[in-house]
Short mmCIF file of C-alpha atoms in Angstrom, two decimals:
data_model
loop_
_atom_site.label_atom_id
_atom_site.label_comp_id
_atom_site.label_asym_id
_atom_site.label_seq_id
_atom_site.Cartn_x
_atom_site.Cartn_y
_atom_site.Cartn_z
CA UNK A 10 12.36 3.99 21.53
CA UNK A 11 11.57 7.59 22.98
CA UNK A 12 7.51 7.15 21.96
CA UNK A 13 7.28 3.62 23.68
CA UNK A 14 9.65 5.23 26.89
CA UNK A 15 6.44 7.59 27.38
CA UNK A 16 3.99 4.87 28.23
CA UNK A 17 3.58 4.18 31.28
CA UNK A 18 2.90 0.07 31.38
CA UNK A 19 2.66 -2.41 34.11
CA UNK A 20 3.25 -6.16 34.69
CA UNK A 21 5.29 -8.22 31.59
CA UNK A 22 3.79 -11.10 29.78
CA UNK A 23 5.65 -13.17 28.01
CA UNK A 24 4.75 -13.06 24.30
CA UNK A 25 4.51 -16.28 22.10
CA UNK A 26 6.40 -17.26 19.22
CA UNK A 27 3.21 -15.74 16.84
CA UNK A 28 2.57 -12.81 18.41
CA UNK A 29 3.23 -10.26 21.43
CA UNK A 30 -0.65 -9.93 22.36
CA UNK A 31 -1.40 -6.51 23.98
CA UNK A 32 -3.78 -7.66 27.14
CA UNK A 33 -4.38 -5.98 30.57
CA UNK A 34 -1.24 -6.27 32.18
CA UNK A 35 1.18 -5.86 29.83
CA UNK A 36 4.19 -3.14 29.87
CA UNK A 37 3.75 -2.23 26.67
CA UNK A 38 1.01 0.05 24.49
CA UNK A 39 -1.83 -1.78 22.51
CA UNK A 40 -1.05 -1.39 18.46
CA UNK A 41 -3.26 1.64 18.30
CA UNK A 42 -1.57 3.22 21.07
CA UNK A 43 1.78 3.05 19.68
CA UNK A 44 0.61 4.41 16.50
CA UNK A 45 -0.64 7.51 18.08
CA UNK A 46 2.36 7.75 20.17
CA UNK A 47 4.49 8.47 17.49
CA UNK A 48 1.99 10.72 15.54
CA UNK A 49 1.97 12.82 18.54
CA UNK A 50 5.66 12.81 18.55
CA UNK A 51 5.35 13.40 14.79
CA UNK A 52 2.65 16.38 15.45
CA UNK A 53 4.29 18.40 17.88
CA UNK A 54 7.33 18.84 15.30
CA UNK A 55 5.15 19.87 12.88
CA UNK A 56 3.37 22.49 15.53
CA UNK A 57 6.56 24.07 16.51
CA UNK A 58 8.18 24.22 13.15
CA UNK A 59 5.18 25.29 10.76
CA UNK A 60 2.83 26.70 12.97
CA UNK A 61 0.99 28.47 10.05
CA UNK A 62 0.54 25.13 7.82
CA UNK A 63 -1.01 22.97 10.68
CA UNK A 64 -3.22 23.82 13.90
CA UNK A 65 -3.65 20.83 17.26
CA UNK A 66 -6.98 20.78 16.49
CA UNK A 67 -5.95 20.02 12.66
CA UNK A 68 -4.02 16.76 14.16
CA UNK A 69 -6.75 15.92 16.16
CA UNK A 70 -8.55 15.17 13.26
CA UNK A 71 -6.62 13.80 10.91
CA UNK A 72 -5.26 11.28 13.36
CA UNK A 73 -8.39 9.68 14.45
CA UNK A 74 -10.57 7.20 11.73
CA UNK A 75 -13.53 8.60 10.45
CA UNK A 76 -15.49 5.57 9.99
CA UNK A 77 -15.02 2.48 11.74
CA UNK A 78 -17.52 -0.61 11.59
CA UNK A 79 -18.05 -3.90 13.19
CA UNK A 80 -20.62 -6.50 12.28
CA UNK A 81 -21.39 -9.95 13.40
CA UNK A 82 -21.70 -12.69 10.95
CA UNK A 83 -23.58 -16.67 11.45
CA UNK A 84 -21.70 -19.09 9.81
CA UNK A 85 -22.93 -22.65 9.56
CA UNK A 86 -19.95 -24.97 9.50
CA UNK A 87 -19.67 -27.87 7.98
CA UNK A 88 -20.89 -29.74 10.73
CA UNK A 89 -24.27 -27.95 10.68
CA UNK A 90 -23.70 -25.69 13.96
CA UNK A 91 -23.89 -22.00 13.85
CA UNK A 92 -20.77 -19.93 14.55
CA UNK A 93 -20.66 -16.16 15.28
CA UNK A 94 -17.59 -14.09 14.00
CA UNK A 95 -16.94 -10.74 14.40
CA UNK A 96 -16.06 -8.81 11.11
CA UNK A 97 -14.22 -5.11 11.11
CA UNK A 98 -13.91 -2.56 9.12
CA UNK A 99 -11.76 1.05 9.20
CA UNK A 100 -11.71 3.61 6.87
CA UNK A 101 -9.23 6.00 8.57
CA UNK A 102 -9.31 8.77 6.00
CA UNK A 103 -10.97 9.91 2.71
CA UNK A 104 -8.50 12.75 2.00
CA UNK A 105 -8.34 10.90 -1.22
CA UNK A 106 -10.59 7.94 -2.52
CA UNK A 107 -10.49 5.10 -2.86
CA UNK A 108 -9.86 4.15 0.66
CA UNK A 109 -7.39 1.80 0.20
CA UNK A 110 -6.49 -1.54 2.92
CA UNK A 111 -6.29 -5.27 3.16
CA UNK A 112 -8.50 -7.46 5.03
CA UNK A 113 -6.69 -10.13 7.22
CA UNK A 114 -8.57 -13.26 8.55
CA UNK A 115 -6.46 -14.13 12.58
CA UNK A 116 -8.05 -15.18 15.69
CA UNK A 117 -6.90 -12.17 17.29
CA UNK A 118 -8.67 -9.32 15.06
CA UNK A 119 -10.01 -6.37 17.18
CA UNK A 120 -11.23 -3.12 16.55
CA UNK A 121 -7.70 -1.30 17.75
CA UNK A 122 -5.67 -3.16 15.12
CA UNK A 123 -7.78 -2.49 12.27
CA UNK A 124 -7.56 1.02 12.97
CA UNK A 125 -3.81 1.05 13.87
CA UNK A 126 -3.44 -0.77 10.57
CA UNK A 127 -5.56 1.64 8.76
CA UNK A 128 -3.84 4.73 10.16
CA UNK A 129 -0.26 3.08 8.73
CA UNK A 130 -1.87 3.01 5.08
CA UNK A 131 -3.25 6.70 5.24
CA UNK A 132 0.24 7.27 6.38
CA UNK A 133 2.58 5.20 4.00
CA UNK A 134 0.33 6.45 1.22
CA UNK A 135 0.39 9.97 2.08
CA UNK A 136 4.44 9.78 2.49
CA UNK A 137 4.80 7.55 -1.04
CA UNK A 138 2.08 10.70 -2.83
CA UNK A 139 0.01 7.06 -3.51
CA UNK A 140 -3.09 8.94 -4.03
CA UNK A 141 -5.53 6.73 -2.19
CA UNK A 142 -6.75 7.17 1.92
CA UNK A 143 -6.29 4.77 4.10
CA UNK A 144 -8.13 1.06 5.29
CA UNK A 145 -7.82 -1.87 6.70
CA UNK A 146 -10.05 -4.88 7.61
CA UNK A 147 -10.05 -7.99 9.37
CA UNK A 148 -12.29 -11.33 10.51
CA UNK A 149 -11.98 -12.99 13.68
CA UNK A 150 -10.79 -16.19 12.81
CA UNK A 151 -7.92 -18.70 12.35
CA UNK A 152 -8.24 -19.52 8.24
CA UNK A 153 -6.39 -22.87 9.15
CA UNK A 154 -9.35 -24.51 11.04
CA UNK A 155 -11.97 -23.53 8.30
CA UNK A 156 -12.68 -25.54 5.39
CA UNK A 157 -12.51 -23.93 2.43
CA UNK A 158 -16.30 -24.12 1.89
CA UNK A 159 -16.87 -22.65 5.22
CA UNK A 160 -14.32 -19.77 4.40
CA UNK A 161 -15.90 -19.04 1.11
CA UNK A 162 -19.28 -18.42 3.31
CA UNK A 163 -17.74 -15.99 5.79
CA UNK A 164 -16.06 -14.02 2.66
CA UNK A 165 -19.16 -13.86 0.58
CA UNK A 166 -21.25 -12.81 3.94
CA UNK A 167 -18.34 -10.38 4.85
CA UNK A 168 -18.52 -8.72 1.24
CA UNK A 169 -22.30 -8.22 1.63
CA UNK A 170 -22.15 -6.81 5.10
CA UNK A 171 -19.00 -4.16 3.45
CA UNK A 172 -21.35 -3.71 0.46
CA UNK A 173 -24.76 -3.29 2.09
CA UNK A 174 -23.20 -0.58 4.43
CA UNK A 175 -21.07 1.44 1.79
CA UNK A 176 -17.29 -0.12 2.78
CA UNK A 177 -17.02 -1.54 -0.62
CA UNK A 178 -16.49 -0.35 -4.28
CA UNK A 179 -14.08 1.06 -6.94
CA UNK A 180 -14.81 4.92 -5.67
CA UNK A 181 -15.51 4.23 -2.52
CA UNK A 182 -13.18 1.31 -0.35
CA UNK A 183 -11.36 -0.91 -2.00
CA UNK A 184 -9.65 -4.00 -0.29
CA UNK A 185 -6.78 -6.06 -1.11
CA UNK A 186 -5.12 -9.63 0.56
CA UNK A 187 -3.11 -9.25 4.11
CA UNK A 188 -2.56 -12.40 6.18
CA UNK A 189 -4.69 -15.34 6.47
CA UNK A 190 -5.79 -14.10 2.74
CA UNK A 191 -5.21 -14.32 -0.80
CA UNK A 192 -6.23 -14.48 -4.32
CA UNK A 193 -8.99 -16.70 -3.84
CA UNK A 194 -10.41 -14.57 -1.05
CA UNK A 195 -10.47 -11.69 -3.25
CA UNK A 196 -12.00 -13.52 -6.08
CA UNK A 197 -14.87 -14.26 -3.35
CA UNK A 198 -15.12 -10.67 -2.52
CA UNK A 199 -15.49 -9.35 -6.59
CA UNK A 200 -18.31 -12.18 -7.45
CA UNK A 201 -20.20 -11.09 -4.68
CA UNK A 202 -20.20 -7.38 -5.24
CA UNK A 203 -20.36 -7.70 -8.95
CA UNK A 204 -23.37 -10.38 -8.02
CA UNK A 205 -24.55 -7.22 -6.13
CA UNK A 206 -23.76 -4.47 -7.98
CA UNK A 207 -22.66 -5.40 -11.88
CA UNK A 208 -25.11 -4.52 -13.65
CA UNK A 209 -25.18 -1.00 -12.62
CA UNK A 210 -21.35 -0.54 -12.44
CA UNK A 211 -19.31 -1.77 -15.32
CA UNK A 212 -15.84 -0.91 -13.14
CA UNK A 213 -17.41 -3.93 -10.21
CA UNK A 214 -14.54 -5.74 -10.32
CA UNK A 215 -12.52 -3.13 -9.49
CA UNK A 216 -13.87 -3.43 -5.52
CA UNK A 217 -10.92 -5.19 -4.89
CA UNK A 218 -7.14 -5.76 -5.95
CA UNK A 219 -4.83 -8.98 -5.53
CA UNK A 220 -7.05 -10.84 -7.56
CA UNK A 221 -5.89 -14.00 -9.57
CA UNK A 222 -5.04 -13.16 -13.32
CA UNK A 223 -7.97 -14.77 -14.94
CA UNK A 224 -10.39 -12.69 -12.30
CA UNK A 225 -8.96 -9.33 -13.89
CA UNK A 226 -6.08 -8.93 -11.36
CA UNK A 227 -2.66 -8.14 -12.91
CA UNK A 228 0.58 -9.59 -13.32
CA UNK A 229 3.09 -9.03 -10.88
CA UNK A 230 1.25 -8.50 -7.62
CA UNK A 231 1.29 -12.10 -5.50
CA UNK A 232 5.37 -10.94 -4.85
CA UNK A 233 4.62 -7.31 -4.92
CA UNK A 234 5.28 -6.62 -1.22
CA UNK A 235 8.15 -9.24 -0.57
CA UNK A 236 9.90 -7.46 -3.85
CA UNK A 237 9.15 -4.06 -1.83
CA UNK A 238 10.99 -5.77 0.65
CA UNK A 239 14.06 -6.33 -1.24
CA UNK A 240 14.44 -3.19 -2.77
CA UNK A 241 13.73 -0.83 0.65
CA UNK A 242 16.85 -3.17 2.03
CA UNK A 243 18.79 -3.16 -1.27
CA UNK A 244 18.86 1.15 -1.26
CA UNK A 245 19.38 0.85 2.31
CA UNK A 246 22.99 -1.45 1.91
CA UNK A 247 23.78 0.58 -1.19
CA UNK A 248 23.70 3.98 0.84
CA UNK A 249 27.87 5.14 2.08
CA UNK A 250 26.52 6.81 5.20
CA UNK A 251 24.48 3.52 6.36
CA UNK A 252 26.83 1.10 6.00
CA UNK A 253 29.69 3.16 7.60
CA UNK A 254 27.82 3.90 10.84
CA UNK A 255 27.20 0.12 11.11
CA UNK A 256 30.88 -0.89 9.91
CA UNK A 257 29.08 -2.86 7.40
CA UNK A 258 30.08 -3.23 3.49
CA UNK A 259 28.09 -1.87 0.46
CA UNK A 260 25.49 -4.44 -1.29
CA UNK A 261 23.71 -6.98 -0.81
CA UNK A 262 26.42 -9.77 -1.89
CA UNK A 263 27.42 -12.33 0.69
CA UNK A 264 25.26 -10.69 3.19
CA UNK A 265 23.46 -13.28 6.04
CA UNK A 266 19.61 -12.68 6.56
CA UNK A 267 17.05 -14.07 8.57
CA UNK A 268 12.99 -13.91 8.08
CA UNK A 269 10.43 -14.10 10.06
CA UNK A 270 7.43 -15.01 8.42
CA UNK A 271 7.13 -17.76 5.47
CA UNK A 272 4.03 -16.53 4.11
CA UNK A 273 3.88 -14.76 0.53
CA UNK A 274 6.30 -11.41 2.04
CA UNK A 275 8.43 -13.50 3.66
CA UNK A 276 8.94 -16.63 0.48
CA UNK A 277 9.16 -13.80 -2.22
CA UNK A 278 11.83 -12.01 -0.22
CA UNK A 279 13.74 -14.78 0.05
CA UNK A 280 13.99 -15.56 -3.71
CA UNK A 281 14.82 -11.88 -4.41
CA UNK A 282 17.96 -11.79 -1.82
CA UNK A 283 19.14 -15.33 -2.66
CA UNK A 284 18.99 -14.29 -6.59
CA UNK A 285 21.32 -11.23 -5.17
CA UNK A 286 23.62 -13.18 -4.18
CA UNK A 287 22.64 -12.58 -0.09
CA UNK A 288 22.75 -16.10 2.12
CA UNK A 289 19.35 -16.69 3.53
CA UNK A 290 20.69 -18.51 6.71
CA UNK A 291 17.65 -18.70 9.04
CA UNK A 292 13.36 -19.04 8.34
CA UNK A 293 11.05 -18.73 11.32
CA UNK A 294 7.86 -19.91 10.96
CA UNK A 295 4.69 -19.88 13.94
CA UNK A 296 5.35 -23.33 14.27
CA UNK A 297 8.67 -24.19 13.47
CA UNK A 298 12.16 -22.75 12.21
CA UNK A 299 15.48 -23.48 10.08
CA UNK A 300 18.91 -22.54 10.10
CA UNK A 301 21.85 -23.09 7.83
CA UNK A 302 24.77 -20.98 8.33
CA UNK A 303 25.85 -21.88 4.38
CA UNK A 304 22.01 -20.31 3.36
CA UNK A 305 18.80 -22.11 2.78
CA UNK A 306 17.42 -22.59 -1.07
CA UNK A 307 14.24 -20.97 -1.35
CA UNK A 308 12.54 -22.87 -4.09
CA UNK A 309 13.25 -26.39 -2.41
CA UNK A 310 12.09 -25.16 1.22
CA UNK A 311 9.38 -23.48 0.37
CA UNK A 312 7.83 -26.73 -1.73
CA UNK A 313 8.96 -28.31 1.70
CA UNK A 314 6.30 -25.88 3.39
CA UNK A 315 3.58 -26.04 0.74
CA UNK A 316 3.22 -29.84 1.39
CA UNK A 317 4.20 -29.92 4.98
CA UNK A 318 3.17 -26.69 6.64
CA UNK A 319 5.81 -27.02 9.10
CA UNK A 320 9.67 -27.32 8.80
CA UNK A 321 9.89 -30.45 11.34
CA UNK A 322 12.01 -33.37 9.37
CA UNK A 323 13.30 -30.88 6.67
CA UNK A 324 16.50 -32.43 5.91
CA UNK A 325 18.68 -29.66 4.14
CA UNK A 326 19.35 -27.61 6.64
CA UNK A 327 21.69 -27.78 9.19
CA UNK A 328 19.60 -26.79 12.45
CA UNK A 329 15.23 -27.85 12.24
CA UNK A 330 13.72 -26.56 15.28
CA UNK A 331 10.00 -26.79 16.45
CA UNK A 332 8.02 -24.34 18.90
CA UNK A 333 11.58 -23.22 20.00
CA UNK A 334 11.98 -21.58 16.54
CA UNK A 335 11.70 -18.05 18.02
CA UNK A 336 15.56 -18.87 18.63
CA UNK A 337 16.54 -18.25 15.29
CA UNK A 338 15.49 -14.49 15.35
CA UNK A 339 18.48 -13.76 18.01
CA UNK A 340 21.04 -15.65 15.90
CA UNK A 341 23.83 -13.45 14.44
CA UNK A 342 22.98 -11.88 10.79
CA UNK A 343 23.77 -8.52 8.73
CA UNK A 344 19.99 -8.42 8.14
CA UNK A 345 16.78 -9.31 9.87
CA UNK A 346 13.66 -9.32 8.47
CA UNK A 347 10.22 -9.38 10.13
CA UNK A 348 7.82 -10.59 7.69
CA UNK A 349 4.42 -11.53 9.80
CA UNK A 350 2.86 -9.18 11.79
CA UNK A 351 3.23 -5.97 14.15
CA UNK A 352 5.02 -5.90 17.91
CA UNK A 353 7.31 -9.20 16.56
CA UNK A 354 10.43 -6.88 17.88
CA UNK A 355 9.18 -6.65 21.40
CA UNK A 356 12.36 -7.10 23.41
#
């Protein structure tokens, strides 16, 4: 793309089947880079064709976060040992408030993502009139080698840190799952502020969305963002002027699609373009992948991956692979669909 042409990069690295990791060396920009690549791309449009609604120095502002924190946390594992990890916070913008931003838990947090990430919400907000700025957080650490005891201690120190330091509260910040999080997580985070906080602040749980139902979170939102999904592809294949440019047909019936990711985008989206008639014909997963040219039933596979955690000795399909499962994202399909995390399109 023209914004990524711009940088100026040096040696390749090979990226993994998770992730394309932005390091010294690579020939590509870090998250937060790329971000501001295309706002600058974005800003000098809006200088030379409304030069009296917007000023540079204007930008300059709004594209940089306003607050940005980073805390270390002890947590004593099960073991008894003490473990550091690094929590992070951005609140990119308070045009409107709440901030608004999930909180992911991956080994590879940093300080640049969580403000790239944050940026994208003030953005996607702004564009969708969502009247909320924009957040994001994230803790530096792999979810799948933490017990869940030792997970509930990180998220109830993490929601004091955010609380103690003003990143947390119905008028203020408030949070929601992203990956390597969920209900529960978010259940963790509303006892502790309301623990906090509740009896001066009858809207305390409130702090945080993607709750489960019986810890006042609503109906609907676990496949929220994979239904999103669907229906940003579904307008797409019903518009005449996209489908003719890519000599495709109109709808979604009969069409092949691929996913990357399994997680709760990824498994919702499949159920919503099997149920319309599409043939989901290949899942990639960090670990493992499957293929089946005649479509993949999402109910079945994804009990499969609830018990398992890996596709290896899934017998349905017609192709299981294991770490080469980054194959399946080049096989032929009307629709690809990449449902884990930034920079997966790298190539």
């Amino acid at each position: 793309m023209k914004a990524l042409g711009m940088f100026k990069g040096m040696a390749a690295v090979k990226p993994n089947l998770a992730r394309c990791f932005s390091v010294p060396g690579a020939d590509e920009p870090s998250f937060i880079e790329q971000v501001n690549l295309y706002f600058n791309e974005a800003a000098k449009y809006l200088l030379a064709t409304r030069p009296k609604d917007v000023t540079k120095d204007l930008l300059e502002f709004i594209k940089v976060p306003k607050t940005v924190i980073k805390f270390n946390m002890p947590l004593r594992r099960d073991n008894g040992t003490i473990e550091v990890i690094e929590g992070y916070r951005a609140q990119h913008s308070y045009h409107r408030v709440p901030c608004k931003g999930g909180i992911r838990y991956a080994a590879d947090v940093d300080q640049q993502e969580v403000e790239a990430l944050a940026a994208l919400m003030t953005f996607k907000n702004a564009c969708s009139d969502v009247p909320f700025g924009g957040a994001k957080g994230g803790v530096k650490l792999d979810p799948k080698k933490y017990s869940v005891g030792e997970l509930e201690r990180v998220t109830r120190r993490y929601a004091l840190e955010l609380s103690k330091k003003g990143f947390l509260g119905a008028a203020i910040d408030v949070p929601a799952p992203d990956m390597g999080t969920g209900g529960r997580e978010m259940s963790w985070i509303k006892d502790t502020y309301a623990y906090i906080f509740g009896q001066n602040d009858v809207n305390s749980s409130a702090c945080i969305t993607g709750k489960p139902l019986n810890q006042g979170g609503i109906d609907g939102r676990p496949e929220a963002t994979g239904l999103g999904t669907f229906y940003g592809v579904k307008e797409l294949m019903n518009t005449p002027a996209f489908v003719e440019q890519y000599g495709t047909t109109l709808g979604l019936q009969g069409k092949t699609v691929i996913i990357q990711g399994f997680g709760n985008v990824g498994s919702w989206a499949h159920k919503f373009f099997q149920e319309e008639g599409s043939l989901v014909t290949g899942i990639i997963e960090y670990n493992s992948a499957v293929y089946d040219e005649k479509g993949l039933d999402q109910k079945d596979l994804l009990e499969y991956w609830l018990k398992n955690k890996t596709f290896i000795g899934y017998k349905k399909a017609q192709h299981v692979y294991g770490k080469d499962g980054m194959e399946v994202m080049y096989k032929e399909c009307d629709i690809l669909i990449p449902a884990t995390i930034e920079k997966s399109i790298n190539k």
